[in-house]
Amino acid sequence: MIHSLFLVNASGDIFLEKHWKSVVSRSVCDYFFEALERATEPENVPPVIPTPHHYLISVLRHRIYFVAVIQSEVPPLFVIEFLHRVVDTFQDYFGVCTEAAIKDNVVVVYELLEEMLDNGFPLATESNILKELIKPPTILRTMVNTITGSTNVGEQLPTGQLSVVPWRRTGVKYTNNEAYFDVVEEIDAIIDKSGSTITAEIQGVIDACVKLTGMPDLTLSFMNPRLLDDVSFHPCVRFKRWEAERILSFIPPDGNFRLLSYHVSSQNLVAIPVYVKHNITFREGSSQGRFDLTLGPKQTMGKAVESVLVSSQLPRGVLNANLNPSQGTYTFDPVTKLLSWDVGKINPQKLPSLKGTMSLQAGASKPDENPTINIQFKIQQMAISGLKVNRLDMYGEKYKPFKGIKYMTKAGKFQVRT
Amino acid sequence: MTDSKYFTTTKKGEIFELKAELNSDKKEKKKEAVKKVIASMTVGKDVSALFPDVVNCMQTDNLELKKLVYLYLMNYAKSQPDMAIMAVNTFVKDCEDPNPLIRALAVRTMGCIRVDKITEYLCEPLRKCLKDEDPYVRKTAAVCVAKLHDINAQLVEDQGFLDTLKDLISDSNPMVVANAVAALSEIAESHPNSNLLDLNPQTINKLLTALNECTEWGQIFILDCLANYTPRDDRESQSICERVTPRLSHANSAVVLSAVKVLMKFMEMLPKDLDYYGTLLKKLAPPLVTLLSAEPELQYVALRNINLIVQRRPEILKHEMKVFFVKYNDPIYVKLEKLDIMIRLASQANIAQVLAELKEYATEVDVDFVRKAVRAIGRCAIKVEQSAERCVSTLLDLIQTKVNYVVQEAIVVIKDIFRKYPNKYESVIATLCENLDSLDEPEARAAMIWIVGEYAERIDNADELLESFLEGFHDESTQVQLQLLTAIVKLFLKKPTETQELVQQVLSLATQDSDNPDLRDRGYIYWRLLSTDPVAAKEVVLAEKPLISEETDLIEPTLLEELICHIGTLASVYHKPPSAFVEGSRGVQHKRLPGSAGSGESVESPDAGSAAGVSDAPPAVIPSQGDLLGDLLNLDLTPPSATGPPPAATSGMQMGAMDLLGGGLDSLMGDESEPLGGDLGGSPAMGAGFGAPPAAMPASFNAPVSSGGLDDLFDLGGGVGMPMGAYSPPKAIWLPAMKAKGLEILGTFARRAGVIQMEMTLTNKAMSVMTDFAIQFNKNSFGLTPAGPLQVLTPLSPNQSIEVALPLNTVGPVMKMDPLNNLQVAVKNNIDVFYFSCQYPISMLFVEDGKMERQVFLATWKDIPNDNETQFQIKDCHLSSDAASNKLQGSSIFTIAKRTVDGQDMLYQSIKLTNGIWVLAELRVQAGNPNYTVSLKCRAPEVSQCVFQSYEAVLKN
């Protein structure tokens, strides 16, 4: 199982280590540093690195490498999933997951890691249970603790850990009972030169924020559940009921959680909400290139496309770009050759465009590679797959909760080739 | 206020300051001090000097302080073992605390202190905690057993903790079950042969129940454990699959992949025409696709596994090509994997799309990726014949870009395309030649030279082109030099008139001016060929080459099968069997997919890959006099042959020749054997092949060697099972109908796949229907007893016969019978109870692992007193010694060594009985003499007579 954990920052320093079995010397990380040096980009470090006696499995999150050391045959996904859980927990506890935050809370971090893993076996990874065991630091609590001398470690056996619903603690009380669900869809697409879709798929999630008293039992039904043929559930969802009736029935955890994630595959017809007209050309023998880009909405069901951000890695030969945006601002970094254009909202009446010239090194030959354009955007009040919640009902408790559902579509990896 | 304040006191005297604070009376100050100590520890500072002071803080009601002290203890106890003892009392007390959280914490922490003195004290509290009323404590204690095992394995075994842990698999709480499984799996890893996780239908059922209710991590452990089980039949297999399928919708990708592993494995047992089989295939695709939308690290592991899955069952993802299209900002390790899978999924239906994508990738920035994309185009051409033309034109387009590394890579793959489709695309050669100058990588240069040499007759200036390379001959890499040498010789053979000078030049460069032995050797061979027999030279150098195929980059099937059993593990990421890289896994058992239903008995075929299989087989020929067995022979059996043993190669030859004879004889005698060996037997290679039969071969050789060593090797490689050939006597009447009110029983014994079976034909010769059959054995010499009830499910109507196979085991009560192999049986039906006795061939009891190490054999032979040796004659046996050896091996009589003295073959053989008795044998076979002599040595000489009968029976049938 998981032997040790090292946290490595962007400059390649180990700033925290934790061992669950015997101590492994930090020199084992040298193999990781070698791989780091070889990698052209920070994210290109291979996730599994063999060393003579150990295996290093790492993830990169928030510019920190979480490097787990294992010694025997362990499922790598198990390790990676666990590391993600560690990251999520840190973020949950400290608001951000940065080197500074971790160093500021090093004792809590240690207590958490000790509680999450025992001898390399996961012990308590549910945020509900952890929070009962180790209270998250807040400014108020630190002050109260200092005055009263009380501690931020729970005295009680965490109740959830043994019940049949380990994700929910007992005795939850709220004065305002509310349940919010966010349907968020990310669209991943590759569009080719001519504007036709090569592949497009949707990753959707339903995130919930449930603050309900007692042990509520919820059911959520959809207008068009048939869209959901590839789903992953939170453990609280009763799978049998879903199989039989296509209804989500569950006792929710307390607070924020991801109820469900789903995937609408490339085999279904996926609507593409924006289009790009582009003309990026270099002429042989000239040190100038032309750049012309126009964006427009498409299949948005009348909803506005907002927070549009266009970025593109221009060819290495480009020295500078002299462009003129019809709206928003653009930047070009001559070192990394990254062009990024903050467009804002697309007005269907007046389409945003970015036009101008790029200068090349004098005498250099025409660049071989075609830049890919990466687009980010958001569309509120719409799930691009067309998924719609029908109704939400609550059983098991008497009060009337406040319910809310929000839809949003975002661009995931949305790429246009030129 | 944050914890960073703990780092600020880095002045001199820090330790001293902390010491004072730790000993303070104020609780708050103490706690702060401990926190500072922990903070220093986390950044790797040595604060071990504070050990006694920190341990003093341990006895407290404050849970946080207690935990902090525990953290400290775990870190430093190893370096301060004597001090750590001070903490033991508190631990033991805490294990009795009314609060289960404290009990669990105490036992958990104690397990983490890796100090022998402490572990001794841990046993009693641990024993209590394993039986604690609170499941939280039990589940913590289960993990603690694994910790303790890691520190002191012997202690765990002596204290019986393993049994307690096994009992926890039946615990009522699913988390306890999951942790017990996890702990047992970890312990089992260091004990590959122990039967810790004894999986039977009952435990499987418990695990499946717990699977639904335990945490995600527990599910992973349970699924991985389930994957080691082999279901009895397709129905059980299907029911497990049905209960595992919901896990595919889990949010945790590790759970999903472990579930995929179980399904992939158990699917093998389902009949392909079953509806459920198709349903299952469909269900597997979506979760795999979903894994690809996760974080890149997860994607990478998923892709490596998908790579295996598409090789084993391409139908699962054949419609999902698009999800493997590369996004330009994928990390490089994801891109390369996706590319690989794209090729594996490429087919005529989607090739246009794939090619368009690959062409796109070939213009990207990352050099490694671009190269691999270009190579992929070549692989497509080789894989999908219809696309070859389009691939070639795509490659030509890419060559036109003049991007240096693209051109070079394209030329390398075009060479492969020529190898696959000779004489089809030569029109492109002109374009290739234009780019000759830009090639600077050895592989590309070698490829280009190969093309020029191969098609020299169609390239007008081939001699000029090759000559241009010759100028810098000594600066080229070996690869290019060898290729150039061959190409010029080819050219010479095709256009001898104008290239004589060139060939002279290259031959002298290769043979006289080069230090490279490979190059020199090849040069000399060509030289001699050309000077002695140009026609032969032509035949050799311009021989027709075998076509290449895409198989070359597929994983070898046996390895693939093993890797499928390891989906989700490191092995699946490296595409290597765990035994190849996991440390401390010596003797890890190779896993195999179960056979599909209806394919007969499961077959024990060799589990290693072909290469391993071949090298594993120890030579049965005694190679030199220094050999241990040679010594044994010299010692007390035969005088050393005057000439000394012949060199190994020669004896191989002799054996080959002998097999030729034996093979011929056997086929004359009407044995079902292929005459292949007869044709090839004379060659030395064959001899070697024959010389190495026993070890890795399936213990099943009914047909004698005549089927040929080469054939055997193929079988090893393919892992294709052979029918089990253990000798089984023909059925005899055991119970005549007259004696049993109309019930007639014919029967025999057989050993199939390691299971002893009593095979009977029950015939109803009475007028009324017979039902309610049951069977019982009397105590017997080897404890034979039915392993299950007699399976006669339908009533037996008059004049009906039924075949029954009753599996037996040898765990029943033992009583010596006379004769030794006598078995008294009682059979009951609705009419009466009938008794009969029969004799089983003792060869049923020969176990498959009865091959003794040569050294052990030597020692044992010496050790057994000569009084225990018995000698028998087997008359009228016309087998060659090798044929005999193979035939015997089919019945688990293993030849350990063979030696030929004065035309007499001596085979040294070992047998192991189910009750652990070893029998050693020496079989003497004289060529031309049909009478064999067998000498048996055994610590229990009573069995010798029976064993001899088996020898005779096996050899004569």
XYZ file of C-alpha atoms in Angstrom, chain A residues 1 3 15-23 26 40 43-50 52-55 57-61 70-82 84-85 103-111 114-126 133-134 142 145-146 148-158 160-164 166 188-190 192-193 197-201 203 229-235 239-240 243 261-263 265-267 311-313 316 338 368-370 372-374 413-415 417-418, chain B residues 1-7 28 31 35-36 38-39 41-44 61-65 67-68 71 74-75 99-101 105 108 112 114 134-137 139-140 143-144 146-147 150 173 175 179 182-183 186 189 212-213 215-217 219-221 224 245-254 256-258 261 283 285-293 295-302 305 319-320 322-323 325-333 353 356-357 360-361 363-367 401 403 405 566 568-574 578 581-583:
264
model
C 0.000 0.000 0.000
C 4.343 3.912 1.899
C 8.496 20.825 1.615
C 6.620 18.082 3.401
C 7.060 14.383 3.882
C 4.907 11.809 5.598
C 5.595 8.131 6.155
C 2.960 5.584 7.010
C 5.286 2.647 7.334
C 9.029 2.678 7.815
C 10.787 5.867 6.787
C 13.889 11.497 0.607
C 9.601 19.897 -21.323
C 2.668 18.577 -16.627
C 4.667 16.176 -18.780
C 6.220 14.314 -15.845
C 5.089 10.694 -16.209
C 2.670 9.737 -13.428
C 4.357 6.416 -12.679
C 8.119 6.320 -12.258
C 9.986 3.134 -11.390
C 15.162 0.239 -8.130
C 13.222 -0.429 -4.947
C 10.130 1.726 -5.087
C 7.570 3.175 -7.428
C 3.204 7.784 -8.410
C 2.578 11.489 -8.660
C -0.106 13.995 -9.484
C 0.341 17.666 -10.195
C -2.276 19.909 -8.625
C 4.906 2.531 -2.980
C 6.884 -0.633 -2.629
C 4.646 -3.459 -3.681
C 2.090 -4.083 -6.367
C -0.639 -1.522 -5.649
C -3.270 -0.392 -8.136
C -1.908 2.936 -9.413
C -5.402 4.349 -9.803
C -6.012 3.665 -6.160
C -2.983 5.785 -5.327
C -3.908 8.552 -7.740
C -7.486 8.676 -6.506
C -6.231 8.858 -2.964
C -6.770 13.569 -5.380
C -8.679 13.055 -2.183
C 3.004 25.225 5.642
C 0.735 27.479 7.660
C -1.304 24.505 8.766
C 1.375 21.897 8.931
C 0.140 20.278 12.122
C -3.426 19.983 10.840
C -2.012 18.592 7.598
C -0.140 15.984 9.564
C -3.151 15.096 11.628
C -2.481 10.389 9.729
C -6.239 10.072 9.857
C -6.670 9.450 6.123
C -4.288 6.543 5.900
C -3.338 3.826 8.335
C -0.385 1.660 7.372
C -1.093 2.667 3.789
C -4.771 1.670 3.942
C -7.313 4.458 3.595
C -8.979 5.068 6.919
C -11.223 8.119 6.793
C -11.398 10.025 3.548
C -14.949 11.380 3.710
C -12.311 14.207 13.877
C -10.260 17.274 13.103
C -8.080 29.617 16.785
C -9.100 27.756 21.446
C -6.409 30.065 22.656
C -10.501 28.487 26.481
C -7.715 26.011 26.000
C -9.987 23.636 24.111
C -8.696 21.727 21.158
C -9.604 21.329 17.568
C -9.652 17.587 17.698
C -13.018 15.905 18.187
C -13.490 13.935 21.393
C -16.207 11.732 20.062
C -16.150 8.694 17.865
C -17.224 10.042 14.502
C -20.854 8.502 10.488
C -17.958 6.121 10.396
C -20.027 3.205 11.603
C -23.541 3.877 10.438
C -25.041 2.456 7.283
C -21.194 6.674 6.532
C -14.865 18.970 -25.096
C -14.515 19.304 -28.814
C -12.051 19.256 -31.655
C -11.111 20.962 -37.857
C -9.895 23.637 -40.243
C -16.687 18.704 -35.777
C -14.138 15.915 -35.483
C -15.151 14.868 -32.030
C -17.346 16.420 -29.383
C -18.419 15.076 -26.056
C -18.745 15.830 -19.335
C -26.400 6.180 -20.058
C -22.872 6.588 -18.775
C -22.929 7.785 -15.193
C -20.871 7.627 -12.024
C -22.670 8.093 -8.758
C -21.864 9.263 -5.290
C -22.045 6.193 -3.033
C -28.202 2.032 -7.808
C -31.035 -0.507 -8.036
C -31.523 0.838 -12.916
C -21.119 12.808 -13.037
C -22.050 11.732 -16.511
C -20.672 11.556 -19.955
C -20.308 10.460 -25.787
C -19.181 11.521 -29.191
C -21.632 9.094 -30.725
C -5.823 31.461 -26.525
C -3.414 30.081 -29.022
C 0.158 28.946 -29.056
C 7.987 29.522 -32.522
C 1.145 32.498 -26.161
C 5.626 24.266 -40.246
C 3.092 23.956 -37.516
C -0.444 25.268 -37.546
C -4.499 25.419 -32.505
C -7.038 27.816 -31.031
C -8.316 27.070 -27.573
C -11.053 21.294 -23.898
C -12.562 23.131 -26.822
C -10.057 23.271 -29.652
C -7.472 23.552 -35.577
C -6.278 25.946 -38.236
C -2.154 32.875 13.884
C -0.970 29.981 11.836
C 1.328 27.075 12.296
C 4.108 28.867 10.543
C 4.916 30.441 13.871
C 6.302 27.075 14.916
C 9.022 27.438 12.390
C -1.677 24.860 26.919
C 0.522 21.401 23.746
C 3.113 21.175 18.138
C 6.398 22.957 17.628
C 5.937 18.050 15.357
C 6.372 20.986 13.029
C 9.843 16.931 12.633
C 7.752 17.364 9.500
C 10.411 19.423 7.828
C 13.023 16.834 8.610
C -7.022 13.236 28.704
C -6.570 15.654 25.894
C -7.151 13.707 22.717
C -5.330 16.118 20.448
C -2.254 16.135 22.635
C -2.522 12.111 19.011
C 0.357 14.507 18.590
C 2.702 10.996 15.872
C 5.841 6.644 15.550
C 8.564 8.698 14.025
C -14.041 5.049 24.253
C -13.633 2.915 21.129
C -11.876 5.786 19.380
C -6.063 4.741 18.210
C -3.241 1.473 15.583
C 3.203 1.593 13.745
C 8.489 -0.775 14.591
C -17.090 -2.193 18.290
C -16.560 -2.726 14.539
C -14.436 0.408 14.316
C -11.920 -1.158 16.657
C -11.416 -2.957 11.485
C -8.460 -1.017 12.859
C -4.959 -3.618 9.569
C -2.756 -3.866 12.613
C -0.774 -6.670 8.564
C 1.510 -4.115 10.202
C 5.474 -6.705 8.239
C -19.714 -5.297 9.327
C -15.828 -2.340 6.595
C -10.068 -4.359 5.897
C -6.953 -5.912 2.440
C -4.749 -7.101 5.292
C -1.017 -7.726 1.725
C 1.889 -11.009 -1.167
C -22.236 -3.255 -1.827
C -21.918 -1.662 1.542
C -16.286 2.220 1.378
C -14.854 2.823 -2.040
C -11.402 1.736 -0.894
C -14.492 -2.117 -2.731
C -11.125 -1.977 -4.468
C -9.637 -4.513 -2.075
C -9.015 -7.306 -6.465
C -21.461 -4.716 -12.845
C -23.004 -1.874 -10.741
C -19.451 -0.980 -9.627
C -18.809 0.271 -13.149
C -20.877 3.336 -12.243
C -18.746 4.228 -9.272
C -17.228 7.674 -9.100
C -13.882 6.266 -7.987
C -11.903 5.261 -11.064
C -9.905 2.633 -9.192
C -14.209 1.003 -11.901
C -10.975 -0.454 -13.193
C -10.910 -3.221 -10.611
C -10.677 -6.600 -14.304
C -21.682 -2.300 -20.523
C -17.436 0.517 -23.028
C -18.975 3.583 -21.309
C -16.999 3.376 -18.060
C -13.748 2.990 -19.975
C -14.577 6.043 -22.055
C -15.460 7.992 -18.950
C -12.063 7.266 -17.443
C -10.606 9.236 -20.347
C -12.340 12.413 -19.306
C -7.347 14.015 -14.915
C -4.351 13.225 -17.122
C -2.686 10.947 -14.576
C -5.798 8.812 -14.375
C -6.096 8.886 -18.133
C -2.597 7.555 -18.476
C -3.202 4.523 -16.296
C -6.574 3.983 -17.947
C -5.059 -0.727 -19.479
C -16.968 2.318 -32.097
C -15.172 4.659 -29.718
C -12.976 9.359 -31.484
C -12.367 9.511 -27.768
C -8.201 11.598 -30.705
C -5.455 13.703 -29.256
C -6.030 17.159 -27.831
C -3.108 19.432 -28.421
C -2.654 20.224 -24.741
C -2.783 16.645 -23.500
C 0.446 15.773 -21.667
C 2.870 13.937 -23.901
C 2.496 10.650 -22.043
C -10.655 9.455 -40.122
C -6.663 12.563 -41.319
C -5.942 12.806 -37.602
C -2.749 16.591 -38.403
C -0.541 15.312 -35.564
C 2.450 18.909 -38.065
C 2.476 19.431 -34.300
C 5.338 20.908 -32.336
C 6.452 18.091 -30.083
C 9.123 16.117 -31.936
C 7.074 19.397 -45.949
C 10.786 18.945 -42.059
C 12.748 14.536 -38.680
C -3.616 -7.837 -13.600
C -5.406 -1.909 -12.826
C -2.061 -2.859 -11.310
C 1.463 -1.697 -11.949
C 1.924 -4.729 -14.168
C -0.745 -3.385 -16.465
C 0.997 -0.027 -16.632
C 4.326 -1.570 -17.524
C 4.552 -8.746 -11.939
C 9.633 -6.267 -11.649
C 7.874 -6.310 -8.308
C 10.403 -6.632 -5.591
